């Protein structure tokens, strides 16, 4: 199998379950070295594959020290800082608009927007200082492209991530830094349980492929955007939703 990500050092947040865990595995399979960052150990009880090409960094993405520790770990282990950043960590709440509290807003925007911005800032500053190129893949959502009842804070944060992606691509494209995002549709993850699963029938009715996605189907899109196969792709939000938005 061709090592599509050979020479890449990737920092992947929210790496212990769902799309993040699938992305870690896909990156390793494609020849990358991986910094797996999460506030929790892998949730299925299984550790990451035993390899010199992966290092787990435990910490919250809201904490700036987690980011600096991850970058230092890459430099110490592999002699270089990351040249791929995957902002996947996220949180969702299912709350009617009139019941959203300031605490919920701060939590969701903190993890889904402020934390990715912190990571992007450190990542971009490091690449610029070292005169290196690289790529960022942010995980947005179809909830940032269309409205879903109860997902006000989540949709707001993901719409903002899509716009942040476009802004960063515009500002740092001249420096050889590509910035893209994926917008997953209904995907079987721990986070969707209790927030989206109860609307399974309506989602299926409006999804062309009539099924939910598996995390590995999102990971494959992330691999593509991070690889040199997408060398001329930037500022793009790749909708991977089985035909939900078009319906």
PDB file of C-alpha atoms in Angstrom:
ATOM      1  CA  UNK A   1       0.000   0.000   0.000  1.00  0.00           C
ATOM      2  CA  UNK A   2       1.270   3.452  -0.896  1.00  0.00           C
ATOM      3  CA  UNK A   3       2.224   5.536   2.135  1.00  0.00           C
ATOM      4  CA  UNK A   4       0.099   8.548   1.253  1.00  0.00           C
ATOM      5  CA  UNK A   5       1.182  10.450   4.375  1.00  0.00           C
ATOM      6  CA  UNK A   6       4.847   9.497   4.521  1.00  0.00           C
ATOM      7  CA  UNK A   7       6.911  12.288   6.060  1.00  0.00           C
ATOM      8  CA  UNK A   8       3.911  13.802   7.842  1.00  0.00           C
ATOM      9  CA  UNK A   9       3.778  14.415  11.572  1.00  0.00           C
ATOM     10  CA  UNK A  10       0.126  14.881  12.493  1.00  0.00           C
ATOM     11  CA  UNK A  11      -1.438  16.243  15.648  1.00  0.00           C
ATOM     12  CA  UNK A  12      -4.971  14.848  15.960  1.00  0.00           C
ATOM     13  CA  UNK A  13      -7.300  16.071  18.711  1.00  0.00           C
ATOM     14  CA  UNK A  14     -10.253  14.180  20.107  1.00  0.00           C
ATOM     15  CA  UNK A  15      -8.279  11.081  19.250  1.00  0.00           C
ATOM     16  CA  UNK A  16      -9.650   8.517  21.668  1.00  0.00           C
ATOM     17  CA  UNK A  17     -12.972   7.667  20.036  1.00  0.00           C
ATOM     18  CA  UNK A  18     -15.180   8.168  17.018  1.00  0.00           C
ATOM     19  CA  UNK A  19     -13.834  10.098  14.051  1.00  0.00           C
ATOM     20  CA  UNK A  20     -10.655  11.006  15.918  1.00  0.00           C
ATOM     21  CA  UNK A  21      -9.767   7.402  16.720  1.00  0.00           C
ATOM     22  CA  UNK A  22     -10.501   6.323  13.148  1.00  0.00           C
ATOM     23  CA  UNK A  23      -8.327   9.157  11.867  1.00  0.00           C
ATOM     24  CA  UNK A  24      -5.398   8.135  14.072  1.00  0.00           C
ATOM     25  CA  UNK A  25      -5.589   4.605  12.687  1.00  0.00           C
ATOM     26  CA  UNK A  26      -5.934   5.813   9.085  1.00  0.00           C
ATOM     27  CA  UNK A  27      -2.951   8.151   9.409  1.00  0.00           C
ATOM     28  CA  UNK A  28      -0.764   5.407  10.860  1.00  0.00           C
ATOM     29  CA  UNK A  29      -1.814   3.045   8.076  1.00  0.00           C
ATOM     30  CA  UNK A  30      -0.787   5.690   5.546  1.00  0.00           C
ATOM     31  CA  UNK A  31       2.689   6.259   6.939  1.00  0.00           C
ATOM     32  CA  UNK A  32       2.285   9.287   9.199  1.00  0.00           C
ATOM     33  CA  UNK A  33       3.604   9.801  12.687  1.00  0.00           C
ATOM     34  CA  UNK A  34       0.813  10.791  15.049  1.00  0.00           C
ATOM     35  CA  UNK A  35       0.396  12.843  18.192  1.00  0.00           C
ATOM     36  CA  UNK A  36      -2.927  11.622  19.590  1.00  0.00           C
ATOM     37  CA  UNK A  37      -4.352  14.298  21.889  1.00  0.00           C
ATOM     38  CA  UNK A  38      -7.383  13.748  24.101  1.00  0.00           C
ATOM     39  CA  UNK A  39      -8.573  14.497  27.615  1.00  0.00           C
ATOM     40  CA  UNK A  40      -9.525  10.799  27.931  1.00  0.00           C
ATOM     41  CA  UNK A  41      -7.799   7.502  27.263  1.00  0.00           C
ATOM     42  CA  UNK A  42      -9.317   5.464  24.393  1.00  0.00           C
ATOM     43  CA  UNK A  43     -12.917   4.825  25.405  1.00  0.00           C
ATOM     44  CA  UNK A  44     -13.274   1.296  24.078  1.00  0.00           C
ATOM     45  CA  UNK A  45     -10.716  -0.021  26.547  1.00  0.00           C
ATOM     46  CA  UNK A  46      -8.162  -0.734  23.846  1.00  0.00           C
ATOM     47  CA  UNK A  47      -4.951   1.207  23.603  1.00  0.00           C
ATOM     48  CA  UNK A  48      -3.496   2.678  20.455  1.00  0.00           C
ATOM     49  CA  UNK A  49      -1.443   0.441  18.175  1.00  0.00           C
ATOM     50  CA  UNK A  50       2.015  -0.236  19.600  1.00  0.00           C
ATOM     51  CA  UNK A  51       4.374   1.735  17.420  1.00  0.00           C
ATOM     52  CA  UNK A  52       7.211   4.222  17.556  1.00  0.00           C
ATOM     53  CA  UNK A  53       5.089   6.352  15.230  1.00  0.00           C
ATOM     54  CA  UNK A  54       2.408   7.305  17.772  1.00  0.00           C
ATOM     55  CA  UNK A  55       2.501   9.245  21.012  1.00  0.00           C
ATOM     56  CA  UNK A  56      -0.510   9.908  23.236  1.00  0.00           C
ATOM     57  CA  UNK A  57      -0.713  13.322  24.898  1.00  0.00           C
ATOM     58  CA  UNK A  58      -3.380  13.520  27.580  1.00  0.00           C
ATOM     59  CA  UNK A  59      -4.925  16.927  28.142  1.00  0.00           C
ATOM     60  CA  UNK A  60      -7.757  19.305  27.343  1.00  0.00           C
ATOM     61  CA  UNK A  61      -7.581  21.250  24.091  1.00  0.00           C
ATOM     62  CA  UNK A  62      -8.890  24.281  25.971  1.00  0.00           C
ATOM     63  CA  UNK A  63      -5.622  24.354  27.937  1.00  0.00           C
ATOM     64  CA  UNK A  64      -2.835  26.078  26.017  1.00  0.00           C
ATOM     65  CA  UNK A  65      -0.297  23.941  27.877  1.00  0.00           C
ATOM     66  CA  UNK A  66      -1.714  20.838  26.187  1.00  0.00           C
ATOM     67  CA  UNK A  67      -0.852  22.309  22.793  1.00  0.00           C
ATOM     68  CA  UNK A  68       2.661  23.381  23.759  1.00  0.00           C
ATOM     69  CA  UNK A  69       3.322  19.995  25.397  1.00  0.00           C
ATOM     70  CA  UNK A  70       2.176  18.168  22.271  1.00  0.00           C
ATOM     71  CA  UNK A  71       4.432  20.246  20.032  1.00  0.00           C
ATOM     72  CA  UNK A  72       7.375  19.687  22.374  1.00  0.00           C
ATOM     73  CA  UNK A  73       6.685  15.951  22.382  1.00  0.00           C
ATOM     74  CA  UNK A  74       6.844  15.787  18.597  1.00  0.00           C
ATOM     75  CA  UNK A  75      10.106  17.692  18.524  1.00  0.00           C
ATOM     76  CA  UNK A  76      11.651  15.510  21.215  1.00  0.00           C
ATOM     77  CA  UNK A  77      10.508  12.213  19.694  1.00  0.00           C
ATOM     78  CA  UNK A  78      10.836  12.826  15.980  1.00  0.00           C
ATOM     79  CA  UNK A  79      13.051  15.877  15.623  1.00  0.00           C
ATOM     80  CA  UNK A  80      10.381  18.105  14.111  1.00  0.00           C
ATOM     81  CA  UNK A  81       7.138  19.843  14.956  1.00  0.00           C
ATOM     82  CA  UNK A  82       3.831  18.719  13.391  1.00  0.00           C
ATOM     83  CA  UNK A  83       3.169  19.652   9.771  1.00  0.00           C
ATOM     84  CA  UNK A  84      -0.429  18.413   9.828  1.00  0.00           C
ATOM     85  CA  UNK A  85      -3.080  19.523  12.314  1.00  0.00           C
ATOM     86  CA  UNK A  86      -6.464  17.809  12.578  1.00  0.00           C
ATOM     87  CA  UNK A  87      -8.878  19.724  14.806  1.00  0.00           C
ATOM     88  CA  UNK A  88     -11.423  17.037  15.603  1.00  0.00           C
ATOM     89  CA  UNK A  89     -12.186  17.406  19.330  1.00  0.00           C
ATOM     90  CA  UNK A  90     -15.715  18.597  19.896  1.00  0.00           C
ATOM     91  CA  UNK A  91     -18.736  18.596  22.136  1.00  0.00           C
ATOM     92  CA  UNK A  92     -22.464  18.819  21.426  1.00  0.00           C
ATOM     93  CA  UNK A  93     -25.503  19.619  23.507  1.00  0.00           C
ATOM     94  CA  UNK A  94     -29.146  19.128  22.535  1.00  0.00           C
ATOM     95  CA  UNK A  95     -30.967  22.132  23.960  1.00  0.00           C
ATOM     96  CA  UNK A  96     -33.918  24.213  22.743  1.00  0.00           C
ATOM     97  CA  UNK A  97     -32.799  27.727  21.878  1.00  0.00           C
ATOM     98  CA  UNK A  98     -34.677  29.433  24.721  1.00  0.00           C
ATOM     99  CA  UNK A  99     -33.015  27.102  27.260  1.00  0.00           C
ATOM    100  CA  UNK A 100     -29.395  27.663  26.205  1.00  0.00           C
ATOM    101  CA  UNK A 101     -27.415  28.948  29.184  1.00  0.00           C
ATOM    102  CA  UNK A 102     -24.280  31.092  29.176  1.00  0.00           C
ATOM    103  CA  UNK A 103     -22.444  28.091  30.644  1.00  0.00           C
ATOM    104  CA  UNK A 104     -23.447  25.854  27.726  1.00  0.00           C
ATOM    105  CA  UNK A 105     -22.492  28.519  25.206  1.00  0.00           C
ATOM    106  CA  UNK A 106     -19.090  28.992  26.824  1.00  0.00           C
ATOM    107  CA  UNK A 107     -18.475  25.236  26.952  1.00  0.00           C
ATOM    108  CA  UNK A 108     -19.415  24.491  23.344  1.00  0.00           C
ATOM    109  CA  UNK A 109     -17.701  27.523  21.842  1.00  0.00           C
ATOM    110  CA  UNK A 110     -14.661  26.945  24.046  1.00  0.00           C
ATOM    111  CA  UNK A 111     -14.053  23.391  22.881  1.00  0.00           C
ATOM    112  CA  UNK A 112     -15.400  23.646  19.319  1.00  0.00           C
ATOM    113  CA  UNK A 113     -14.060  27.074  18.333  1.00  0.00           C
ATOM    114  CA  UNK A 114     -11.616  28.676  20.739  1.00  0.00           C
ATOM    115  CA  UNK A 115      -9.519  25.529  21.189  1.00  0.00           C
ATOM    116  CA  UNK A 116      -9.104  24.892  17.428  1.00  0.00           C
ATOM    117  CA  UNK A 117      -8.150  28.533  16.983  1.00  0.00           C
ATOM    118  CA  UNK A 118      -5.481  28.186  19.680  1.00  0.00           C
ATOM    119  CA  UNK A 119      -4.086  25.132  17.964  1.00  0.00           C
ATOM    120  CA  UNK A 120      -4.131  26.782  14.546  1.00  0.00           C
ATOM    121  CA  UNK A 121      -2.320  29.828  15.889  1.00  0.00           C
ATOM    122  CA  UNK A 122       0.507  27.801  17.408  1.00  0.00           C
ATOM    123  CA  UNK A 123       0.692  25.521  14.361  1.00  0.00           C
ATOM    124  CA  UNK A 124       0.832  28.380  11.854  1.00  0.00           C
ATOM    125  CA  UNK A 125       3.280  30.469  13.902  1.00  0.00           C
ATOM    126  CA  UNK A 126       5.602  27.466  14.206  1.00  0.00           C
ATOM    127  CA  UNK A 127       5.511  26.703  10.476  1.00  0.00           C
ATOM    128  CA  UNK A 128       6.121  30.352   9.587  1.00  0.00           C
ATOM    129  CA  UNK A 129       9.057  30.603  11.994  1.00  0.00           C
ATOM    130  CA  UNK A 130      10.596  27.425  10.568  1.00  0.00           C
ATOM    131  CA  UNK A 131       9.762  28.379   6.961  1.00  0.00           C
ATOM    132  CA  UNK A 132       7.906  25.086   6.444  1.00  0.00           C
ATOM    133  CA  UNK A 133       4.671  24.229   4.699  1.00  0.00           C
ATOM    134  CA  UNK A 134       1.829  22.154   6.118  1.00  0.00           C
ATOM    135  CA  UNK A 135      -1.896  21.599   6.234  1.00  0.00           C
ATOM    136  CA  UNK A 136      -4.809  21.896   8.613  1.00  0.00           C
ATOM    137  CA  UNK A 137      -8.017  19.875   8.489  1.00  0.00           C
ATOM    138  CA  UNK A 138     -10.830  21.095  10.723  1.00  0.00           C
ATOM    139  CA  UNK A 139     -13.877  18.968  11.494  1.00  0.00           C
ATOM    140  CA  UNK A 140     -16.978  21.072  10.943  1.00  0.00           C
ATOM    141  CA  UNK A 141     -20.466  19.577  10.487  1.00  0.00           C
ATOM    142  CA  UNK A 142     -23.560  19.666   8.324  1.00  0.00           C
ATOM    143  CA  UNK A 143     -25.092  21.249  11.441  1.00  0.00           C
ATOM    144  CA  UNK A 144     -23.086  24.339  10.500  1.00  0.00           C
ATOM    145  CA  UNK A 145     -24.611  24.337   7.002  1.00  0.00           C
ATOM    146  CA  UNK A 146     -28.275  23.804   7.820  1.00  0.00           C
ATOM    147  CA  UNK A 147     -30.414  24.055  10.946  1.00  0.00           C
ATOM    148  CA  UNK A 148     -31.249  21.148  13.230  1.00  0.00           C
ATOM    149  CA  UNK A 149     -33.673  21.622  16.154  1.00  0.00           C
ATOM    150  CA  UNK A 150     -31.868  21.642  19.484  1.00  0.00           C
ATOM    151  CA  UNK A 151     -28.370  21.963  18.048  1.00  0.00           C
ATOM    152  CA  UNK A 152     -28.129  25.741  18.239  1.00  0.00           C
ATOM    153  CA  UNK A 153     -24.801  26.054  20.047  1.00  0.00           C
ATOM    154  CA  UNK A 154     -23.255  23.150  18.161  1.00  0.00           C
ATOM    155  CA  UNK A 155     -24.378  24.447  14.767  1.00  0.00           C
ATOM    156  CA  UNK A 156     -23.153  27.933  15.633  1.00  0.00           C
ATOM    157  CA  UNK A 157     -19.709  26.626  16.546  1.00  0.00           C
ATOM    158  CA  UNK A 158     -19.413  24.511  13.405  1.00  0.00           C
ATOM    159  CA  UNK A 159     -20.513  27.330  11.105  1.00  0.00           C
ATOM    160  CA  UNK A 160     -17.802  29.432  12.721  1.00  0.00           C
ATOM    161  CA  UNK A 161     -15.211  26.674  12.143  1.00  0.00           C
ATOM    162  CA  UNK A 162     -16.067  26.632   8.439  1.00  0.00           C
ATOM    163  CA  UNK A 163     -15.563  30.384   8.229  1.00  0.00           C
ATOM    164  CA  UNK A 164     -12.349  30.202  10.258  1.00  0.00           C
ATOM    165  CA  UNK A 165     -11.105  27.592   7.781  1.00  0.00           C
ATOM    166  CA  UNK A 166     -11.732  29.892   4.821  1.00  0.00           C
ATOM    167  CA  UNK A 167     -10.135  32.872   6.549  1.00  0.00           C
ATOM    168  CA  UNK A 168      -6.982  30.958   7.471  1.00  0.00           C
ATOM    169  CA  UNK A 169      -6.698  29.536   3.956  1.00  0.00           C
ATOM    170  CA  UNK A 170      -6.880  33.042   2.528  1.00  0.00           C
ATOM    171  CA  UNK A 171      -4.318  34.512   4.917  1.00  0.00           C
ATOM    172  CA  UNK A 172      -1.711  31.739   4.888  1.00  0.00           C
ATOM    173  CA  UNK A 173      -2.018  30.187   1.452  1.00  0.00           C
ATOM    174  CA  UNK A 174       0.826  32.429   0.219  1.00  0.00           C
ATOM    175  CA  UNK A 175       3.046  30.764   2.833  1.00  0.00           C
ATOM    176  CA  UNK A 176       2.224  27.274   1.574  1.00  0.00           C
ATOM    177  CA  UNK A 177      -0.174  26.388   4.389  1.00  0.00           C
ATOM    178  CA  UNK A 178      -3.366  24.703   3.228  1.00  0.00           C
ATOM    179  CA  UNK A 179      -6.486  24.849   5.411  1.00  0.00           C
ATOM    180  CA  UNK A 180      -9.563  22.747   4.734  1.00  0.00           C
ATOM    181  CA  UNK A 181     -12.450  21.186   6.624  1.00  0.00           C
ATOM    182  CA  UNK A 182     -14.832  18.292   6.394  1.00  0.00           C
ATOM    183  CA  UNK A 183     -18.520  18.561   7.253  1.00  0.00           C
ATOM    184  CA  UNK A 184     -19.676  15.120   8.399  1.00  0.00           C
ATOM    185  CA  UNK A 185     -23.281  14.084   8.227  1.00  0.00           C
ATOM    186  CA  UNK A 186     -24.888  11.596  10.602  1.00  0.00           C
ATOM    187  CA  UNK A 187     -22.022   9.441  11.870  1.00  0.00           C
ATOM    188  CA  UNK A 188     -22.057   6.683  14.480  1.00  0.00           C
ATOM    189  CA  UNK A 189     -19.973   8.099  17.351  1.00  0.00           C
ATOM    190  CA  UNK A 190     -20.287   8.374  21.117  1.00  0.00           C
ATOM    191  CA  UNK A 191     -21.088  12.075  20.769  1.00  0.00           C
ATOM    192  CA  UNK A 192     -24.096  11.568  18.513  1.00  0.00           C
ATOM    193  CA  UNK A 193     -25.743   9.288  21.036  1.00  0.00           C
ATOM    194  CA  UNK A 194     -28.214  11.383  22.957  1.00  0.00           C
ATOM    195  CA  UNK A 195     -27.928  14.420  20.667  1.00  0.00           C
ATOM    196  CA  UNK A 196     -28.816  13.262  17.169  1.00  0.00           C
ATOM    197  CA  UNK A 197     -29.791   9.590  17.415  1.00  0.00           C
ATOM    198  CA  UNK A 198     -33.326  10.428  18.475  1.00  0.00           C
ATOM    199  CA  UNK A 199     -33.864  11.994  15.061  1.00  0.00           C
ATOM    200  CA  UNK A 200     -32.555   8.924  13.240  1.00  0.00           C
ATOM    201  CA  UNK A 201     -35.682   8.366  11.111  1.00  0.00           C
ATOM    202  CA  UNK A 202     -35.951  11.944   9.786  1.00  0.00           C
ATOM    203  CA  UNK A 203     -32.228  12.017   9.063  1.00  0.00           C
ATOM    204  CA  UNK A 204     -32.412   8.789   7.113  1.00  0.00           C
ATOM    205  CA  UNK A 205     -35.438  10.041   5.206  1.00  0.00           C
ATOM    206  CA  UNK A 206     -33.433  13.057   4.033  1.00  0.00           C
ATOM    207  CA  UNK A 207     -30.161  11.213   3.379  1.00  0.00           C
ATOM    208  CA  UNK A 208     -29.707   9.927  -0.157  1.00  0.00           C
ATOM    209  CA  UNK A 209     -27.716   6.853   0.895  1.00  0.00           C
ATOM    210  CA  UNK A 210     -30.298   5.952   3.587  1.00  0.00           C
ATOM    211  CA  UNK A 211     -27.754   5.055   6.244  1.00  0.00           C
ATOM    212  CA  UNK A 212     -25.490   6.574   8.840  1.00  0.00           C
ATOM    213  CA  UNK A 213     -21.749   6.825   8.231  1.00  0.00           C
ATOM    214  CA  UNK A 214     -18.996   5.018  10.086  1.00  0.00           C
ATOM    215  CA  UNK A 215     -16.103   7.057  11.522  1.00  0.00           C
ATOM    216  CA  UNK A 216     -13.612   5.527   9.072  1.00  0.00           C
ATOM    217  CA  UNK A 217     -15.567   7.097   6.208  1.00  0.00           C
ATOM    218  CA  UNK A 218     -14.830  10.526   7.667  1.00  0.00           C
ATOM    219  CA  UNK A 219     -11.208   9.585   8.337  1.00  0.00           C
ATOM    220  CA  UNK A 220     -10.670   8.773   4.663  1.00  0.00           C
ATOM    221  CA  UNK A 221     -11.684  12.317   3.711  1.00  0.00           C
ATOM    222  CA  UNK A 222      -9.293  13.741   6.282  1.00  0.00           C
ATOM    223  CA  UNK A 223      -6.452  11.586   4.929  1.00  0.00           C
ATOM    224  CA  UNK A 224      -7.121  12.925   1.441  1.00  0.00           C
ATOM    225  CA  UNK A 225      -7.145  16.588   2.496  1.00  0.00           C
ATOM    226  CA  UNK A 226      -3.941  16.139   4.520  1.00  0.00           C
ATOM    227  CA  UNK A 227      -2.132  14.305   1.727  1.00  0.00           C
ATOM    228  CA  UNK A 228      -0.206  15.693  -1.217  1.00  0.00           C
ATOM    229  CA  UNK A 229      -3.017  14.424  -3.433  1.00  0.00           C
ATOM    230  CA  UNK A 230      -4.880  17.552  -2.294  1.00  0.00           C
ATOM    231  CA  UNK A 231      -1.902  19.852  -2.893  1.00  0.00           C
ATOM    232  CA  UNK A 232      -4.055  22.407  -4.775  1.00  0.00           C
ATOM    233  CA  UNK A 233      -7.054  22.214  -2.432  1.00  0.00           C
ATOM    234  CA  UNK A 234      -7.452  24.910   0.201  1.00  0.00           C
ATOM    235  CA  UNK A 235     -10.281  26.852   1.784  1.00  0.00           C
ATOM    236  CA  UNK A 236     -12.655  24.001   0.981  1.00  0.00           C
ATOM    237  CA  UNK A 237     -15.328  22.477   3.231  1.00  0.00           C
ATOM    238  CA  UNK A 238     -15.762  18.897   2.028  1.00  0.00           C
ATOM    239  CA  UNK A 239     -19.329  17.808   2.759  1.00  0.00           C
ATOM    240  CA  UNK A 240     -19.276  14.096   3.575  1.00  0.00           C
ATOM    241  CA  UNK A 241     -22.918  13.496   4.442  1.00  0.00           C
ATOM    242  CA  UNK A 242     -24.356  10.759   2.237  1.00  0.00           C
ATOM    243  CA  UNK A 243     -26.523  13.307   0.476  1.00  0.00           C
ATOM    244  CA  UNK A 244     -28.169  14.969   3.480  1.00  0.00           C
ATOM    245  CA  UNK A 245     -27.655  18.639   2.656  1.00  0.00           C
ATOM    246  CA  UNK A 246     -28.873  18.296  -0.945  1.00  0.00           C
ATOM    247  CA  UNK A 247     -32.178  16.929   0.362  1.00  0.00           C
TER     248      UNK A 247
END
